[in-house]
Tab-separated table of C-alpha atoms in Angstrom:
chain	number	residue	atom	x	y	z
B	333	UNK	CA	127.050	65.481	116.709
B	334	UNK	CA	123.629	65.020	118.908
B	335	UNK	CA	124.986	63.081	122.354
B	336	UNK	CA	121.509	61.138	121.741
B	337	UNK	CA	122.799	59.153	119.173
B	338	UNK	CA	126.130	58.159	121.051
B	339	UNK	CA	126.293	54.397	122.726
B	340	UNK	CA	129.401	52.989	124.324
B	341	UNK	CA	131.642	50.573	122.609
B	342	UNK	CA	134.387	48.087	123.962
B	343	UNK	CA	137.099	46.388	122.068
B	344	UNK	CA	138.446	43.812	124.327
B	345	UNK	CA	141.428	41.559	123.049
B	346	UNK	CA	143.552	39.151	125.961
B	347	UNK	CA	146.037	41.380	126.244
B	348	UNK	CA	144.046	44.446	126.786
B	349	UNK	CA	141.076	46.414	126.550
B	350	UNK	CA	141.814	48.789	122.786
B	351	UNK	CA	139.180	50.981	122.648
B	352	UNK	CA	136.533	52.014	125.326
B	353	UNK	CA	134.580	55.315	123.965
B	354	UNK	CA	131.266	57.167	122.847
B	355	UNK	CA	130.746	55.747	119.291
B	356	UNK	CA	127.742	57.047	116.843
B	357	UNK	CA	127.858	54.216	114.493
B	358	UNK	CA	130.139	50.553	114.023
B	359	UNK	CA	130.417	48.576	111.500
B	360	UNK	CA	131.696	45.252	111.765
B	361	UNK	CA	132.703	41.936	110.000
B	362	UNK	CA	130.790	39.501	111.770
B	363	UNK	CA	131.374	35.748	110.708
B	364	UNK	CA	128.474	36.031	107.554
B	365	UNK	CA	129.288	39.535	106.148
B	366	UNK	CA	129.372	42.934	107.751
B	367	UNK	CA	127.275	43.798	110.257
B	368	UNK	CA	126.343	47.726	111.008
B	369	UNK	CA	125.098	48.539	114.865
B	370	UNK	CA	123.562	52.084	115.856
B	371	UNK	CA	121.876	53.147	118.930
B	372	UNK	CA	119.176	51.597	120.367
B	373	UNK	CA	119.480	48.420	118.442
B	374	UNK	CA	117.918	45.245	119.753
B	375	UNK	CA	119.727	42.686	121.830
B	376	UNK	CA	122.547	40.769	120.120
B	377	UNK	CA	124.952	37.914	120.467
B	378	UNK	CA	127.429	37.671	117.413
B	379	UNK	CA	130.251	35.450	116.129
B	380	UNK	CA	132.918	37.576	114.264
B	381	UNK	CA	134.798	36.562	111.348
B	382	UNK	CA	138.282	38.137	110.358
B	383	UNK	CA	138.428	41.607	108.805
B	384	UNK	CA	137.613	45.518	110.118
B	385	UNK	CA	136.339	46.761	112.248
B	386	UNK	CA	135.035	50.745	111.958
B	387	UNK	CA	133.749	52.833	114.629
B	388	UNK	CA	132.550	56.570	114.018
B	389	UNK	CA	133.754	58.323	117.122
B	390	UNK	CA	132.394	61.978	117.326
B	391	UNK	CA	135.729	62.995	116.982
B	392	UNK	CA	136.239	61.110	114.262
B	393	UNK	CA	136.648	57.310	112.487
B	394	UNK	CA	139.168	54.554	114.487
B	395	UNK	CA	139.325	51.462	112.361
B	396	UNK	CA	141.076	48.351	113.422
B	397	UNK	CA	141.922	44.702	112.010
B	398	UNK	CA	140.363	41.824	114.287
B	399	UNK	CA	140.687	38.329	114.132
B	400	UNK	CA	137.155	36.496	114.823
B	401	UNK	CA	135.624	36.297	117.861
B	402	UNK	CA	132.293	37.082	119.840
B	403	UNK	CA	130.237	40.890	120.120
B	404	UNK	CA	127.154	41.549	122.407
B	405	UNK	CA	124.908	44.360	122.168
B	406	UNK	CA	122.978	44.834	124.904
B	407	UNK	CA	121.273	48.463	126.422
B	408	UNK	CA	123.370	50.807	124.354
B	409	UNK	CA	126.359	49.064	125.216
B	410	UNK	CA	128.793	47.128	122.195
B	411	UNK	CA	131.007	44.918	123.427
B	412	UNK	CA	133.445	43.119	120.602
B	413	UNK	CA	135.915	40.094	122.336
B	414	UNK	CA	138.498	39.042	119.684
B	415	UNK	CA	141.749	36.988	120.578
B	416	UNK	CA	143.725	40.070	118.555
B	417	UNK	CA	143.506	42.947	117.156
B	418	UNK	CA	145.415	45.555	115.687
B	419	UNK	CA	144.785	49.060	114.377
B	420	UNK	CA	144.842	49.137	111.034
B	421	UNK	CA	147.675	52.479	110.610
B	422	UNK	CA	149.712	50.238	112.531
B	423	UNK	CA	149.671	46.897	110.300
B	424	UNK	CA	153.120	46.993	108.418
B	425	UNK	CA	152.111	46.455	104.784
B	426	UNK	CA	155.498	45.632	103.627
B	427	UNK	CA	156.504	42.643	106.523
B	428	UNK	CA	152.474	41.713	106.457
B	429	UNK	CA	153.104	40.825	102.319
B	430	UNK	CA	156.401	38.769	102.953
B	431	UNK	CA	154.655	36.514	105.427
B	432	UNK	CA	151.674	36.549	103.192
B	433	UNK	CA	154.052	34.918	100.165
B	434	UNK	CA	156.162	33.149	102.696
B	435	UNK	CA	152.740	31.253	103.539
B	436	UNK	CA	151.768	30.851	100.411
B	437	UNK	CA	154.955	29.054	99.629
B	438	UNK	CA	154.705	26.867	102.376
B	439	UNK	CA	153.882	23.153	101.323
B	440	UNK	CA	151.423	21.671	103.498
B	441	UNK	CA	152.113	17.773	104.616
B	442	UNK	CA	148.907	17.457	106.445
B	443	UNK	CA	145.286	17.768	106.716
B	444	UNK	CA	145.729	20.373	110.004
B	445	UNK	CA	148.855	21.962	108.173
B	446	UNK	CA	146.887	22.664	105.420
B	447	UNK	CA	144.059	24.486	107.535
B	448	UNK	CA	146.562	26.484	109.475
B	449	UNK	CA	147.982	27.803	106.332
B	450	UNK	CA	144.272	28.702	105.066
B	451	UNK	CA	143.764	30.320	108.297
B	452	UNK	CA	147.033	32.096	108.333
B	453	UNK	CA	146.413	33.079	104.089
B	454	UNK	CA	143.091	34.405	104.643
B	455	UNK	CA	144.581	36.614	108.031
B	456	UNK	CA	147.095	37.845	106.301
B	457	UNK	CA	145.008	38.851	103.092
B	458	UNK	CA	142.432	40.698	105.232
B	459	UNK	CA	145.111	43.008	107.115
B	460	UNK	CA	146.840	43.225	103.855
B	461	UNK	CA	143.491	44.984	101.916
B	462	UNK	CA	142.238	46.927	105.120
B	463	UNK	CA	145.817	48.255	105.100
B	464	UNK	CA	145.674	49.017	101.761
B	465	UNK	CA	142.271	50.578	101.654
B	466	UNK	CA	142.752	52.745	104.084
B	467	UNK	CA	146.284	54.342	102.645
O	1224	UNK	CA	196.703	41.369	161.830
O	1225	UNK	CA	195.755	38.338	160.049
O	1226	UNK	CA	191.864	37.935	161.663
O	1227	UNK	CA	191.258	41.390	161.122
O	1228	UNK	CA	191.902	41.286	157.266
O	1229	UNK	CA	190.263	38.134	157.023
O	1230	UNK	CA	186.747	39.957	158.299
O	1231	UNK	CA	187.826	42.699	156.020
O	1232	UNK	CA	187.817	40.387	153.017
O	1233	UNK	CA	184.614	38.963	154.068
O	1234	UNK	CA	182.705	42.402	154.208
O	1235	UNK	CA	183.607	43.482	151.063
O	1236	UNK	CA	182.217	40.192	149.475
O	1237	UNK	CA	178.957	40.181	151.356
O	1238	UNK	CA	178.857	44.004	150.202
O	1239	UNK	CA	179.316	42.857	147.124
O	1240	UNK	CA	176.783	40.490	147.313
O	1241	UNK	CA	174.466	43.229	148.729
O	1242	UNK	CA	174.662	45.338	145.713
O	1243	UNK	CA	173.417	42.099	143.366
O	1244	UNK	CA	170.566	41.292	145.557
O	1245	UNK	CA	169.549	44.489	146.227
O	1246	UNK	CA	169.476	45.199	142.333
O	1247	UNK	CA	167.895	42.122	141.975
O	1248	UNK	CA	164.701	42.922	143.991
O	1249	UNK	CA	165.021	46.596	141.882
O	1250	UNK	CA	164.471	44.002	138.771
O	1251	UNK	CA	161.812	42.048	140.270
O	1252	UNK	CA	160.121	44.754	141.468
O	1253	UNK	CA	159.949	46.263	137.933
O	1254	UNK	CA	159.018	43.584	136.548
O	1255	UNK	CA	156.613	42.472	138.768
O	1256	UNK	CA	154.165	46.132	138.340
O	1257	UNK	CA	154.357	45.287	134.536
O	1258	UNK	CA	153.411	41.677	135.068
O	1259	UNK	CA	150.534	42.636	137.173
O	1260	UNK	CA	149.274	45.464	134.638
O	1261	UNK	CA	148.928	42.777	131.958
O	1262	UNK	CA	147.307	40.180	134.337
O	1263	UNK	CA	144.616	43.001	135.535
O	1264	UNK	CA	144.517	43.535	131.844
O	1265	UNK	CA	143.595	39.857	130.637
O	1266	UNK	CA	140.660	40.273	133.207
O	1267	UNK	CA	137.622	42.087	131.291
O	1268	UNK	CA	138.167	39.511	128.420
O	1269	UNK	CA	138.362	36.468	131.010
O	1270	UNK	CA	135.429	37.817	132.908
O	1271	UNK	CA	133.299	38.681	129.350
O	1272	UNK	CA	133.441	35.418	128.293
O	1273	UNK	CA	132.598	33.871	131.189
O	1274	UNK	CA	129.162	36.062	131.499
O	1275	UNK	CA	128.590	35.089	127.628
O	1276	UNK	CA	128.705	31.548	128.279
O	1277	UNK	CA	125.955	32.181	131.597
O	1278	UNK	CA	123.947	33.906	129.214
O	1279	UNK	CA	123.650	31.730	126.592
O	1280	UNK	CA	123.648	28.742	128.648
O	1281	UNK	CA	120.164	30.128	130.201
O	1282	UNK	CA	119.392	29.477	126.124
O	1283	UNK	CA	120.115	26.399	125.552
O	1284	UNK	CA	118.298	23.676	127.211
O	1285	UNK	CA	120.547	20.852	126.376
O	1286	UNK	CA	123.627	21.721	126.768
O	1287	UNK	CA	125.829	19.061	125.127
O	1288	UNK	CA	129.576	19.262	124.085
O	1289	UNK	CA	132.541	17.057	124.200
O	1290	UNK	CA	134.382	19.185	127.106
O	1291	UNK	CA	131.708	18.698	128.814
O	1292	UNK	CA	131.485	15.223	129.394
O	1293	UNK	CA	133.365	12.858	131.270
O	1294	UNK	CA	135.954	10.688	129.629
O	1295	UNK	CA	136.503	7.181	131.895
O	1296	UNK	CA	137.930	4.781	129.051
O	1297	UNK	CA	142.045	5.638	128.723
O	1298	UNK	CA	142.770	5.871	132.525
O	1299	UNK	CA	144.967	8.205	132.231
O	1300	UNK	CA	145.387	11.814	133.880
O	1301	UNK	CA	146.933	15.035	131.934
O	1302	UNK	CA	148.697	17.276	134.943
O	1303	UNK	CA	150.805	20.647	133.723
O	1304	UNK	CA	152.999	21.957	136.346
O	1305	UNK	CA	153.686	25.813	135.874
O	1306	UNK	CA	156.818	26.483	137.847
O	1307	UNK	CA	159.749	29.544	136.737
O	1308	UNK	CA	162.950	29.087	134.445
O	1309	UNK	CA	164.484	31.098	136.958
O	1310	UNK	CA	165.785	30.072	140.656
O	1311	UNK	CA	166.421	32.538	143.702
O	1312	UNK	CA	162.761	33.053	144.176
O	1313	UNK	CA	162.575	31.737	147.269
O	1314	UNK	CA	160.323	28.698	148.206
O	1315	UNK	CA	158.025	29.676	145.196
O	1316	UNK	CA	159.048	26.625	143.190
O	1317	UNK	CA	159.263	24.102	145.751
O	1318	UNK	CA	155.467	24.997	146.909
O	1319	UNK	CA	154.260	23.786	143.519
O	1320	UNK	CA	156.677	20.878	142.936
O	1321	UNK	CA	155.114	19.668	146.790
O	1322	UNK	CA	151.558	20.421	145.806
O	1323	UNK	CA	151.633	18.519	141.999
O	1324	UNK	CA	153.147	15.600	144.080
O	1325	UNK	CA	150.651	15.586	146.584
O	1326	UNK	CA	148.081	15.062	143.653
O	1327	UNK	CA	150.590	12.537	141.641
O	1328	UNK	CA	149.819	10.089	145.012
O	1329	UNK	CA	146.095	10.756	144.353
O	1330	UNK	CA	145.824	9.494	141.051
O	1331	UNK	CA	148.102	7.037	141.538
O	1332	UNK	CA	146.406	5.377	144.390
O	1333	UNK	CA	142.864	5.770	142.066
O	1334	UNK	CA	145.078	3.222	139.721
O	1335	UNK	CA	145.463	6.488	136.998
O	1336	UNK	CA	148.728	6.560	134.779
O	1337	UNK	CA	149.769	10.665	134.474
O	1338	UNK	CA	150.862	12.286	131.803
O	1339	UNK	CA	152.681	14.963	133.018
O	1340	UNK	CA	153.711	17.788	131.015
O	1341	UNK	CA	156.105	20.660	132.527
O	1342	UNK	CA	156.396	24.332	132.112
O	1343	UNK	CA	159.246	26.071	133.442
O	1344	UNK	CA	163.059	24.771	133.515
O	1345	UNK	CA	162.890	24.227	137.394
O	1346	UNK	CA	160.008	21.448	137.145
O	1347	UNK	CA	161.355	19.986	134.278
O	1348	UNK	CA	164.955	19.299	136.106
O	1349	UNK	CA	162.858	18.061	139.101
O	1350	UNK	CA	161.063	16.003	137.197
O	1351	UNK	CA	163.976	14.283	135.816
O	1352	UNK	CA	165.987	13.984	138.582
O	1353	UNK	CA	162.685	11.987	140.086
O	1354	UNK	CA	162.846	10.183	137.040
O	1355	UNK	CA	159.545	11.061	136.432
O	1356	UNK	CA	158.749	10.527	132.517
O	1357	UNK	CA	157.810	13.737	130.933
O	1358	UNK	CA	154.911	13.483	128.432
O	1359	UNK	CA	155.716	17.197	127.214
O	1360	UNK	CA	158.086	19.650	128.233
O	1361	UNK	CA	157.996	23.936	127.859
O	1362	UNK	CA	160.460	26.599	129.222
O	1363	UNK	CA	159.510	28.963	126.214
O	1364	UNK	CA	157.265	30.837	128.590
O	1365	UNK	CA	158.602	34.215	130.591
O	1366	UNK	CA	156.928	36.766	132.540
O	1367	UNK	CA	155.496	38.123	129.186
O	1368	UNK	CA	153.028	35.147	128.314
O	1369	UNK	CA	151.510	36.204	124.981
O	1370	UNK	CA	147.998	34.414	124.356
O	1371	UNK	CA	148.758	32.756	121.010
O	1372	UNK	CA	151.412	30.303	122.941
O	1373	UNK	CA	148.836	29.804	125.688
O	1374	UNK	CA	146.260	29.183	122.601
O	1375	UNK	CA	147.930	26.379	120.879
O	1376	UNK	CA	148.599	24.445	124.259
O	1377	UNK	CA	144.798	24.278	125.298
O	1378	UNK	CA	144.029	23.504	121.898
O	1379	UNK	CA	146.526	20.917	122.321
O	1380	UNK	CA	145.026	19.360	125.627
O	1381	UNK	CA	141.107	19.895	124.349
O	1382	UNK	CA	142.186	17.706	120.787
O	1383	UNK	CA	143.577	15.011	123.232
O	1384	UNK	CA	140.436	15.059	125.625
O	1385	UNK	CA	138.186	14.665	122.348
O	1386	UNK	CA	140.360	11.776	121.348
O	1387	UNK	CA	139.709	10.415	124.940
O	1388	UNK	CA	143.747	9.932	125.268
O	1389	UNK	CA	143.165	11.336	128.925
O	1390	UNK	CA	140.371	11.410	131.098
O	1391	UNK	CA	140.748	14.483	132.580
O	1392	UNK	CA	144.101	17.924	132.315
O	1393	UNK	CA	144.406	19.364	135.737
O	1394	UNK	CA	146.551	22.332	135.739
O	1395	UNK	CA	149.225	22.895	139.124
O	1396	UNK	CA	150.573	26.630	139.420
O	1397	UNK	CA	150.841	29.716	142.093
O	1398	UNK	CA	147.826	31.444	142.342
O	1399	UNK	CA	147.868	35.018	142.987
O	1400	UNK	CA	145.230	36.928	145.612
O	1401	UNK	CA	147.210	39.803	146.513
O	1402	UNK	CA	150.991	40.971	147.181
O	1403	UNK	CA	151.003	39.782	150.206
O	1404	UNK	CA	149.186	36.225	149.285
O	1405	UNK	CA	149.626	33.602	146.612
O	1406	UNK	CA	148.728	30.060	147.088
O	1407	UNK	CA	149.528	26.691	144.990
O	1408	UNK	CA	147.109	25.810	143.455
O	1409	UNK	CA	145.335	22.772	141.451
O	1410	UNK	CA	142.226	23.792	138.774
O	1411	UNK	CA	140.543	21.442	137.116
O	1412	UNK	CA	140.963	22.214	133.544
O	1413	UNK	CA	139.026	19.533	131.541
O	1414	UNK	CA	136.459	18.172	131.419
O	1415	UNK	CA	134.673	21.503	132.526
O	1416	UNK	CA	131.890	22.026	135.043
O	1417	UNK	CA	128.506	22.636	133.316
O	1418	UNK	CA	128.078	26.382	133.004
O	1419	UNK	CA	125.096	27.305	135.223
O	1420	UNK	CA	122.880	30.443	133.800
O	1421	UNK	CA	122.405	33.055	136.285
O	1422	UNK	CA	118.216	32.898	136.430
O	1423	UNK	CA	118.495	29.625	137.841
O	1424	UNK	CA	121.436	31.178	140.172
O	1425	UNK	CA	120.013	34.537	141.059
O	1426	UNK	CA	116.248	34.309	139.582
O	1427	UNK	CA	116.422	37.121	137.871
O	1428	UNK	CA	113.420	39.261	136.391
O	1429	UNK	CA	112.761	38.024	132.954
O	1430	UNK	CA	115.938	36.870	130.553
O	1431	UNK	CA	117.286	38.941	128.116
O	1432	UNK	CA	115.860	38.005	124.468
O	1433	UNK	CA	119.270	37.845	122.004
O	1434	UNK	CA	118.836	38.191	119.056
O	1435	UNK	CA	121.497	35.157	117.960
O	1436	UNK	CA	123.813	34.916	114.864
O	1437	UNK	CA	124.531	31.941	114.641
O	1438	UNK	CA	122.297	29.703	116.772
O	1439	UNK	CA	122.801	29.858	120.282
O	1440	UNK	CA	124.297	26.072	120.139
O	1441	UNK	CA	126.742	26.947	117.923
O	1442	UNK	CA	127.949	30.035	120.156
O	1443	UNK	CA	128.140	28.222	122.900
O	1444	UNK	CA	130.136	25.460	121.000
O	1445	UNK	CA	132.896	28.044	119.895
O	1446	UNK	CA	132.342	30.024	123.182
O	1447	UNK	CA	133.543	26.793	125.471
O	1448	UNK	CA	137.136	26.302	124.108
O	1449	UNK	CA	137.338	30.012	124.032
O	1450	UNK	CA	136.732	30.006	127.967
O	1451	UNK	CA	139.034	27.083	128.370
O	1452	UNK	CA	141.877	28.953	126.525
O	1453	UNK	CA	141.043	31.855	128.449
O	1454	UNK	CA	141.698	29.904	131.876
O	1455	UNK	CA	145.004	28.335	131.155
O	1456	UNK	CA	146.103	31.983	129.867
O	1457	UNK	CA	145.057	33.769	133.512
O	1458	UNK	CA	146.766	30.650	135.211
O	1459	UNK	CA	150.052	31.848	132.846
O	1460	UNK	CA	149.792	35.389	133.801
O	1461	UNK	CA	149.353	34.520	137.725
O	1462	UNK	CA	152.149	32.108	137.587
O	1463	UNK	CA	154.518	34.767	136.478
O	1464	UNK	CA	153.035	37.692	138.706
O	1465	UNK	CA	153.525	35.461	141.922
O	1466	UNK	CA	157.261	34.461	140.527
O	1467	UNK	CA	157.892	38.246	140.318
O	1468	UNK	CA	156.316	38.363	143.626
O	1469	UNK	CA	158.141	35.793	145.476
O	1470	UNK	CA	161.310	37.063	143.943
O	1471	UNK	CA	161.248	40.367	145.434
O	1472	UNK	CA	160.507	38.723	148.968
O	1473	UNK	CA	163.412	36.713	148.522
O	1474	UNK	CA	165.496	39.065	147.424
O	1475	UNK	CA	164.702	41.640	149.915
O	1476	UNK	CA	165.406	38.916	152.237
O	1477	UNK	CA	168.492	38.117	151.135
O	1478	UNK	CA	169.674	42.410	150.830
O	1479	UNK	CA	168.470	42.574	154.528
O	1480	UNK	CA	170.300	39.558	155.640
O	1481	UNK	CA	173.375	40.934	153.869
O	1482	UNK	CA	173.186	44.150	155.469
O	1483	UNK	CA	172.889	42.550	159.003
O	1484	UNK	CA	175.858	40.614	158.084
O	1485	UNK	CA	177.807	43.694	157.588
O	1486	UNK	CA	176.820	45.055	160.758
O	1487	UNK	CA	177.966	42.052	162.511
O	1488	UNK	CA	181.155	41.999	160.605
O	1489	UNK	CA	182.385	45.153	161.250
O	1490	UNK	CA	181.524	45.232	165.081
O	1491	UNK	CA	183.576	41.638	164.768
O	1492	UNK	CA	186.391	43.772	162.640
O	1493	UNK	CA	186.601	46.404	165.103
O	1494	UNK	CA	186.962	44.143	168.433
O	1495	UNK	CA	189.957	42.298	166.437
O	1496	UNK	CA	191.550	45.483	165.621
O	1497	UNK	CA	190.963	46.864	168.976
O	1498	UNK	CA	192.253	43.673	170.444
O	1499	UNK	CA	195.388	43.838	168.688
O	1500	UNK	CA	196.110	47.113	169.620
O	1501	UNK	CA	195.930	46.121	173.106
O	1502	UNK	CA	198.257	43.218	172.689
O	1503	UNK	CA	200.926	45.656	170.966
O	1504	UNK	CA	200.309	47.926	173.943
O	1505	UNK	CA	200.952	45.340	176.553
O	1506	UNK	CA	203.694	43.960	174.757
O	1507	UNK	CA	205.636	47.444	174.817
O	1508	UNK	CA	204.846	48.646	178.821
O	1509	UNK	CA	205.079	44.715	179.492
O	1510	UNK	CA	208.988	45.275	177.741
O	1511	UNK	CA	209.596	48.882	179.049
O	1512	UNK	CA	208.528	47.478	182.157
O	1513	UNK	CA	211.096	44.955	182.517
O	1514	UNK	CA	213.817	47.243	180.991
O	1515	UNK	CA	213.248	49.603	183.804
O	1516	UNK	CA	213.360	46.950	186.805
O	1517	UNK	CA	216.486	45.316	185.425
């Protein structure tokens, strides 16, 4: 792969930084739909939504679940903040379905219950079918 | 005989007591190199969001969101102390307990109510043997803070400052600058100082034009909580790298002071023996003596 084409690319959760490498192309799920970045793109401030997160590494693709957040691009750099994040060969499909149908279960007794169990629902359901996918 | 066995006794328990300390500091030592891995690693994602919010405040002219103004109406003050769950860590709790009272009198003489709220066993048994009523109390947090327990309690303190229950959350914990340095100390949590952009700081050439998705109001709107989440975390993560800290001074202390001990102990142990010998000594030339004259 042409070096020309690389750019640098952070994933940067609380705990840690994930990922810090030479990427040729990322896609991401930003908070309206997914959102492709290449070199040389144009300045950028982002919100993220929840769902993947792909990056085409010249040695090949790392893809990882991430929960919302912010990304800047700015001079050939990518930098993606999320509160967590996960790669996706690591996401136990199994334990990741029983809390999905424990949730589901769940009987909301509030306005803010009820949104934490959306939120919750609709985290679950995106590891569950980028886990999935990529099996 | 009976001195001499006494100081025997004795050595063998501060030995004892040695061994504990000593593997004690082994402990805190450990733990205190992981602590300090994940604090240095919560750092790129504190210090990321804090240059997002500088750039897009150099965006937006009027900057205008509910943490960012000042509540007056409810007169009442939010303070969470961060002390340990754990004791033998030398005057590390007592320098935060001092400093959160220090700042009780403050309020108190501005005619402020508190509403204190505790983290860590040590300031919440304190705190009650004051008598001091606790609004909230935690001791769910150890040296491995994870962010989503840190999350819900600054979500917790930002819904009450939008309500206007309290006019302002000040945050009392140890602050740590180096190994050898950690100070208590008192941040302001809420309401938050207006984020300055750095042209007006550092003129700068010409801003960079973002492209922004969505507007840069809105960022900025979900990018402020985010920041404010992100401080209480780092003051978590210091908090338990200074306890880790202050309990391997303490405990190195304490081996040291146990080890002197011994010394002095034994040199004590010997003398008595020593002396007793002599006694025994005297007592038979003393006898032979007289057996010989009579």
């Amino acid at each position: 792969m042409a070096r020309e084409n690389l750019f640098h690319c952070q994933l940067i959760t609380p705990d840690a930084a994930l990922a810090d490498e030479l990427v040729s192309s990322v896609v991401v799920t930003a908070h309206d739909g997914e959102l492709g970045v290449l070199r040389d793109r144009a300045p950028l401030l982002c919100r993220l939504g929840v769902g993947g997160l792909r990056m085409q590494t010249p040695t090949g693709t790392r893809q990882f679940f991430i929960d919302g957040g912010f990304m800047q691009v700015y001079s050939n750099e990518l930098v993606i903040l999320t509160p967590q994040a996960r790669p996706i060969d690591q996401i136990p499909v199994q334990d990741t379905q029983r809390q999905l149908k424990e949730w589901q279960e769940k009987t909301a007794h509030s306005l803010a219950e009820q949104e934490t169990k959306d939120v919750e629902v609709r985290r679950l359901r995106a590891q569950l079918r980028l886990a999935v996918k990529n099996k | 005989m009976a001195k001499a066995r006494q100081i025997v006794k004795r050595r063998k328990a501060v030995s004892n007591i040695k061994k504990i300390t000593r593997t004690m500091q082994l402990i805190a030592t450990a733990k205190y190199q992981k602590c300090l891995q994940r604090a240095m690693g919560t750092k790129p994602y504190t210090q990321r969001i804090t240059q997002l919010v500088t750039e897009l405040a150099g965006q937006v002219t009027d900057i205008n969101h509910p943490l960012l103004q000042t509540n007056s109406g409810s007169g009442r003050v939010a303070v969470l102390v961060i002390t340990s769950n754990r004791g033998l860590c030398g005057g590390y709790n007592a320098q935060i307990l001092r400093t959160a009272l220090e700042r009780f009198r403050q309020v108190e003489a501005s005619q402020r109510q508190i509403q204190l709220q505790a983290a860590g066993k040590k300031a919440i048994a304190y705190f009650r043997f004051l008598g001091r009523a606790l609004h909230k109390s935690y001791s769910h947090f150890d040296d491995r803070v994870r962010f989503e327990q840190v999350q819900g309690l600054a979500d917790e303190f930002m819904a009450a400052y939008e309500r206007q229950e309290v006019d302002a959350v000040y945050v009392v914990y140890m602050r740590y600058i180096s190994t050898a340095r950690q100070r208590p100390e008192i941040i302001q949590l809420l309401p938050m100082s207006a984020p300055q952009s750095e042209q007006k700081t550092t003129e700068a050439a010409t801003p960079v034009q973002y492209e922004f998705s969505p507007s840069p109001g809105e960022l900025l709107a979900e990018l402020l909580p985010e920041s404010v989440r992100v401080r209480l975390f780092q003051c978590f993560t210091d908090a338990a790298v200074s306890e880790q800290v202050a309990r391997m001074v303490a405990m190195k202390a304490a081996t040291d002071a146990a080890g002197d001990m011994i010394k002095y102990l034994t040199r004590t142990y010997n003398r008595a023996r020593q002396t007793q010998i002599t006694m025994e000594l005297l007592d038979i030339v003393g006898g032979a003596n007289a057996i010989s004259a009579s």
